[in-house]
PDB file of C-alpha atoms in Angstrom:
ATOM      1  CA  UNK A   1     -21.153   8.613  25.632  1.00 47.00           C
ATOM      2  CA  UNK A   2     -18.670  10.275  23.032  1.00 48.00           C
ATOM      3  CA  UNK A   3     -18.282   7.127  21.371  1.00 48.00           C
ATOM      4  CA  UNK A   4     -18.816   9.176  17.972  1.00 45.00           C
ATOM      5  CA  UNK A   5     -15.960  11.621  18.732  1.00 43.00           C
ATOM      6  CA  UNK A   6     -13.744   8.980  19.460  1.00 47.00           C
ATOM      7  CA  UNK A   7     -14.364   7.293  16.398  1.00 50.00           C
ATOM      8  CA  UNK A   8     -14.353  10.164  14.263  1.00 46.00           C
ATOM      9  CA  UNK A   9     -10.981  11.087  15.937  1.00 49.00           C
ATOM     10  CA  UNK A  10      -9.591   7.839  15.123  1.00 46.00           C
ATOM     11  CA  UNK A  11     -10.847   8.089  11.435  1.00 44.00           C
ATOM     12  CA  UNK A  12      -8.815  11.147  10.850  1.00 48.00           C
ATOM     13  CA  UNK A  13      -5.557   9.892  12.742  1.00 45.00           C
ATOM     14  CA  UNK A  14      -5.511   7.019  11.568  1.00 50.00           C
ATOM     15  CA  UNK A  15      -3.070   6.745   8.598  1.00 56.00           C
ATOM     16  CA  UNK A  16      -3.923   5.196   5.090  1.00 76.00           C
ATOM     17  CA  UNK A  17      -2.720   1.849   4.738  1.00 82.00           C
ATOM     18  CA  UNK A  18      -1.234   0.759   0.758  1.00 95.00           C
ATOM     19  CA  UNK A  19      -0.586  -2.459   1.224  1.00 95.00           C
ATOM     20  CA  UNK A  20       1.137  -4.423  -1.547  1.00 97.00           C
ATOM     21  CA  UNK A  21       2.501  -0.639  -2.513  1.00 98.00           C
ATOM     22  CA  UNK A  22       6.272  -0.515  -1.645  1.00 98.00           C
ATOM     23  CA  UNK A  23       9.310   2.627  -2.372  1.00 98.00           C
ATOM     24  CA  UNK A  24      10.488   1.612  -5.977  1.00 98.00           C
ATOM     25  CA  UNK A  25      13.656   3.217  -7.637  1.00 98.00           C
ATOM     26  CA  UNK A  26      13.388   3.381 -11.473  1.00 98.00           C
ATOM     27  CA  UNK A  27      16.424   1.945 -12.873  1.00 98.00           C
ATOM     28  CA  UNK A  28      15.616   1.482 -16.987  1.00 98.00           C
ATOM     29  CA  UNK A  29      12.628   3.141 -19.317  1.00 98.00           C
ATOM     30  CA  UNK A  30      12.340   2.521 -22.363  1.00 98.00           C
ATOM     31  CA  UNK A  31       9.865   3.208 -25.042  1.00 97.00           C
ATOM     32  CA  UNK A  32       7.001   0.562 -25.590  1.00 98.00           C
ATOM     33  CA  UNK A  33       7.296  -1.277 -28.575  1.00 97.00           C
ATOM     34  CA  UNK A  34       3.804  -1.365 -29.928  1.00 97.00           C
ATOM     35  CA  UNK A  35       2.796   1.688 -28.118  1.00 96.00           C
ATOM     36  CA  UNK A  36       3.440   5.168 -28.889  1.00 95.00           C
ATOM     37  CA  UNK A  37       2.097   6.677 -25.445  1.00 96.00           C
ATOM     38  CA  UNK A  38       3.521   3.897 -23.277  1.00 97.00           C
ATOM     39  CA  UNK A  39       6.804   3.285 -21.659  1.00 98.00           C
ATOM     40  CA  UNK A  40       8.164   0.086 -20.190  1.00 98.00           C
ATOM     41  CA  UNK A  41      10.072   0.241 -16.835  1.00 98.00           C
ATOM     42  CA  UNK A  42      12.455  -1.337 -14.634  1.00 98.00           C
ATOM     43  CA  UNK A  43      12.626  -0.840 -11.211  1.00 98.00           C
ATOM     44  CA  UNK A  44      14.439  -2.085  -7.829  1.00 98.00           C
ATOM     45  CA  UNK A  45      12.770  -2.494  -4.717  1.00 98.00           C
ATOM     46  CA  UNK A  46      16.442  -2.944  -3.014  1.00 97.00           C
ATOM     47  CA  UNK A  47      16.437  -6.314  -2.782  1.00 97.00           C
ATOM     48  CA  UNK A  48      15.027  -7.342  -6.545  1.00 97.00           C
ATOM     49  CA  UNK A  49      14.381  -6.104  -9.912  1.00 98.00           C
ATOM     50  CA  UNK A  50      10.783  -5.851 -11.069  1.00 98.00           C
ATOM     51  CA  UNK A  51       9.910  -5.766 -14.585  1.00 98.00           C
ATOM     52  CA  UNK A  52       8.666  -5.220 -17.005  1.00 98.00           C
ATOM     53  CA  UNK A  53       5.981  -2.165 -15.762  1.00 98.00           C
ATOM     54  CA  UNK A  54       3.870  -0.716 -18.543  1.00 98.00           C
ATOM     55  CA  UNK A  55       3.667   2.654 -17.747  1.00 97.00           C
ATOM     56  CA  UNK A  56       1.691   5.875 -19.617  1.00 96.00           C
ATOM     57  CA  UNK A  57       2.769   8.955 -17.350  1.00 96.00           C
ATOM     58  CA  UNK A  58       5.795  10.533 -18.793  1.00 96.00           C
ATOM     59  CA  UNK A  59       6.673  13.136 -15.743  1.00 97.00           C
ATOM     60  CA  UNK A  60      10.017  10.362 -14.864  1.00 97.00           C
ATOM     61  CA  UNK A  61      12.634   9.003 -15.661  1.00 97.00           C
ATOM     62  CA  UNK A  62      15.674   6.429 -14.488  1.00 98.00           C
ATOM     63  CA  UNK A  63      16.775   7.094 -10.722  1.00 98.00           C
ATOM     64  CA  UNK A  64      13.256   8.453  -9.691  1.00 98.00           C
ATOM     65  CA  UNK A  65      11.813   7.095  -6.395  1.00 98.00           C
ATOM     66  CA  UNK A  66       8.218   6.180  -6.949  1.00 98.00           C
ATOM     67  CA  UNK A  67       5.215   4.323  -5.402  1.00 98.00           C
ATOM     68  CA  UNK A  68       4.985   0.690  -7.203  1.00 98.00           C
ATOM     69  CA  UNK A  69       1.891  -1.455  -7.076  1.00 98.00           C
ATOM     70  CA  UNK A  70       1.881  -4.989  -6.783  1.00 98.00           C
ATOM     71  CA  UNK A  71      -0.647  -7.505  -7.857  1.00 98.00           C
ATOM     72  CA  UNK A  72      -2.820  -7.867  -5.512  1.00 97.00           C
ATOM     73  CA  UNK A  73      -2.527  -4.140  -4.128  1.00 97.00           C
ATOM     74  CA  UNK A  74      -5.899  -2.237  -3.632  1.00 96.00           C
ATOM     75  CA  UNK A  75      -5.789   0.727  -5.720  1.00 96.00           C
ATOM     76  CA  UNK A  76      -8.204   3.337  -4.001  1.00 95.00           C
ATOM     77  CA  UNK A  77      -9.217   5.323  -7.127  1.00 94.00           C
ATOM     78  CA  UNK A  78      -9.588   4.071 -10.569  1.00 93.00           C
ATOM     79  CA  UNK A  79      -8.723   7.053 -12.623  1.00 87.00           C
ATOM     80  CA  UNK A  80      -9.659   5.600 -15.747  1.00 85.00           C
ATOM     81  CA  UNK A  81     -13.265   5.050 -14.199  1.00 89.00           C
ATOM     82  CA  UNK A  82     -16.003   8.032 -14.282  1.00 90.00           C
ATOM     83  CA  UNK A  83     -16.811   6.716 -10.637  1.00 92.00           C
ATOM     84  CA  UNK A  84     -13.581   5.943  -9.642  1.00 90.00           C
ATOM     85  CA  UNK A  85     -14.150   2.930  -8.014  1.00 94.00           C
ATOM     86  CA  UNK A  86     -11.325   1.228  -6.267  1.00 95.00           C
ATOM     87  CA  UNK A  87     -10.197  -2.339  -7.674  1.00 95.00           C
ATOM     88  CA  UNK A  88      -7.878  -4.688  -7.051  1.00 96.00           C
ATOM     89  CA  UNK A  89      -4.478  -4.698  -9.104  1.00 97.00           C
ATOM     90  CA  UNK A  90      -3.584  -7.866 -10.952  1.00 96.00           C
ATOM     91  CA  UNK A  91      -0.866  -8.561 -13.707  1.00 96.00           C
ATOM     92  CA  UNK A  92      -1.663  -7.771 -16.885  1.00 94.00           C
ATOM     93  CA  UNK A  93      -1.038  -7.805 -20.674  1.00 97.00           C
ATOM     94  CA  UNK A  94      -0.764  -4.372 -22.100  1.00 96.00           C
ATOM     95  CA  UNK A  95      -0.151  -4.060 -25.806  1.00 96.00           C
ATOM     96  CA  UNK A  96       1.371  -7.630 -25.981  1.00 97.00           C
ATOM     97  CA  UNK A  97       3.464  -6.764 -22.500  1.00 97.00           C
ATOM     98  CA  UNK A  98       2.639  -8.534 -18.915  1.00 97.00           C
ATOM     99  CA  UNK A  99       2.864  -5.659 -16.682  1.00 98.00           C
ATOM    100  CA  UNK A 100       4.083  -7.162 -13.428  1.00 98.00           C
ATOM    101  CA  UNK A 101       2.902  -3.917 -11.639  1.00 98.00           C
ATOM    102  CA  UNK A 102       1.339  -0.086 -11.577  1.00 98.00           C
ATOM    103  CA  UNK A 103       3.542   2.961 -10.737  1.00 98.00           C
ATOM    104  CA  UNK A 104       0.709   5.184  -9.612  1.00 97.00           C
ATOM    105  CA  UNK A 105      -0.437   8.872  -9.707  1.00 97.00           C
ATOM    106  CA  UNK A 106      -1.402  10.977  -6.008  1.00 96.00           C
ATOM    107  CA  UNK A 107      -4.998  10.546  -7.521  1.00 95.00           C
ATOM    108  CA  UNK A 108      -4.767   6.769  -8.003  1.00 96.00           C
ATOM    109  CA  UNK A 109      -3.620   6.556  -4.604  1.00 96.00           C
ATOM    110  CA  UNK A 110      -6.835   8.877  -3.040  1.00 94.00           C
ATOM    111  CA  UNK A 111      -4.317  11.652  -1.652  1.00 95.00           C
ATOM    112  CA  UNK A 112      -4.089  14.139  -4.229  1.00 93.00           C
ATOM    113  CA  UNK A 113      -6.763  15.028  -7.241  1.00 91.00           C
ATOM    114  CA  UNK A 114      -3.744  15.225  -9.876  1.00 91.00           C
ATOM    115  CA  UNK A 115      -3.836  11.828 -11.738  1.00 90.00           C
ATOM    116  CA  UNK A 116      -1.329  13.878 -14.425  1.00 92.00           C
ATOM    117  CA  UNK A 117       1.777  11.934 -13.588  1.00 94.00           C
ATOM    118  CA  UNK A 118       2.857   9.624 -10.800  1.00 96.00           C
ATOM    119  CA  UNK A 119       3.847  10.509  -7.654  1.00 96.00           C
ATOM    120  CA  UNK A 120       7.707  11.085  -7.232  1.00 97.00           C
ATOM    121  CA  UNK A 121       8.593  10.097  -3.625  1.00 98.00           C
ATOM    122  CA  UNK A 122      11.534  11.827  -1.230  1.00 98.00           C
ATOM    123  CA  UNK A 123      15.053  10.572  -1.994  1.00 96.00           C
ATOM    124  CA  UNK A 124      15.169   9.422   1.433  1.00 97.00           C
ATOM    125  CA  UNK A 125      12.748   7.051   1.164  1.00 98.00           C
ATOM    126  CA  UNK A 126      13.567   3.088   1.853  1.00 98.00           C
ATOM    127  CA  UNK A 127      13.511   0.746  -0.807  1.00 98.00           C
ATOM    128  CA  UNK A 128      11.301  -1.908  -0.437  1.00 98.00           C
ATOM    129  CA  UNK A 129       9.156  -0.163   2.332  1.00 98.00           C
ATOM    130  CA  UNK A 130       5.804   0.002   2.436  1.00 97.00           C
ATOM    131  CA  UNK A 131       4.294   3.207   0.889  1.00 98.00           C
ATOM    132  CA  UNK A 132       2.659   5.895   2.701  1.00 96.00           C
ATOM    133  CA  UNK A 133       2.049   9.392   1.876  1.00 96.00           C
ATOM    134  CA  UNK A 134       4.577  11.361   4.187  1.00 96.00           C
ATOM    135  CA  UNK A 135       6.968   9.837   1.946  1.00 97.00           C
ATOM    136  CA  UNK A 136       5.710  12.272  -0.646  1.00 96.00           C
ATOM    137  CA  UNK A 137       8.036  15.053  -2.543  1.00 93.00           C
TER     138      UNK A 137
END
């Protein structure tokens, strides 16, 4: 009988799920060697480095906690997409670097609008965990 209330109640508890999108602290940038707008990044998930991460956003630097994606990690928004489709994040060669993942924006992620920078996450948050957005500064 309320069938459609319980579903719509269950679509707006229910949280987001990133999977493949852990808590990464930055631990090196450095400037991109055949890119002037690009950085390349280090980063620990607690247990292992991961690197190298081309990177474009500027609005970090070493010690910040962030949201890393890793290949195969759905990436809601496509920012760089009029429609902003979602797609599916693989590795990738960017300006002669494999990028062995995407530190993404609150707009990437589909819970803010502001694709300007990437999302900084709470100092508190575990390294290595699985991302979600109450972990957000």
């Amino acid at each position: 009988m309320f069938s459609w209330l319980k579903q719509l109640f269950n679509s707006v508890t229910q949280p987001q799920s990133f999977e493949n999108i852990i808590v990464a602290k930055v631990t090196k940038v450095e400037k991109h060697p055949n890119a002037d707008r690009l950085r390349v990044v280090e980063l620990s998930d607690g247990a292992q480095t991961i690197a190298p991460v081309v990177c474009g956003a500027w609005n970090f630097e070493t010690n910040a906690i962030v949201a890393l994606a890793l290949p195969g990690a759905t990436i809601p928004h496509d920012q760089h997409d009029p429609e902003g489709k979602s797609f599916v994040l693989s590795k990738a060669k960017i300006r002669g670097i494999e990028s062995q993942g995407m530190i993404c924006s609150g707009k990437e992620l589909g819970i803010t609008d502001d694709g300007s920078g990437i999302l900084i996450l709470k100092d508190s948050a575990t390294l290595g965990s699985n991302f979600s957005a109450d972990l957000v500064r």
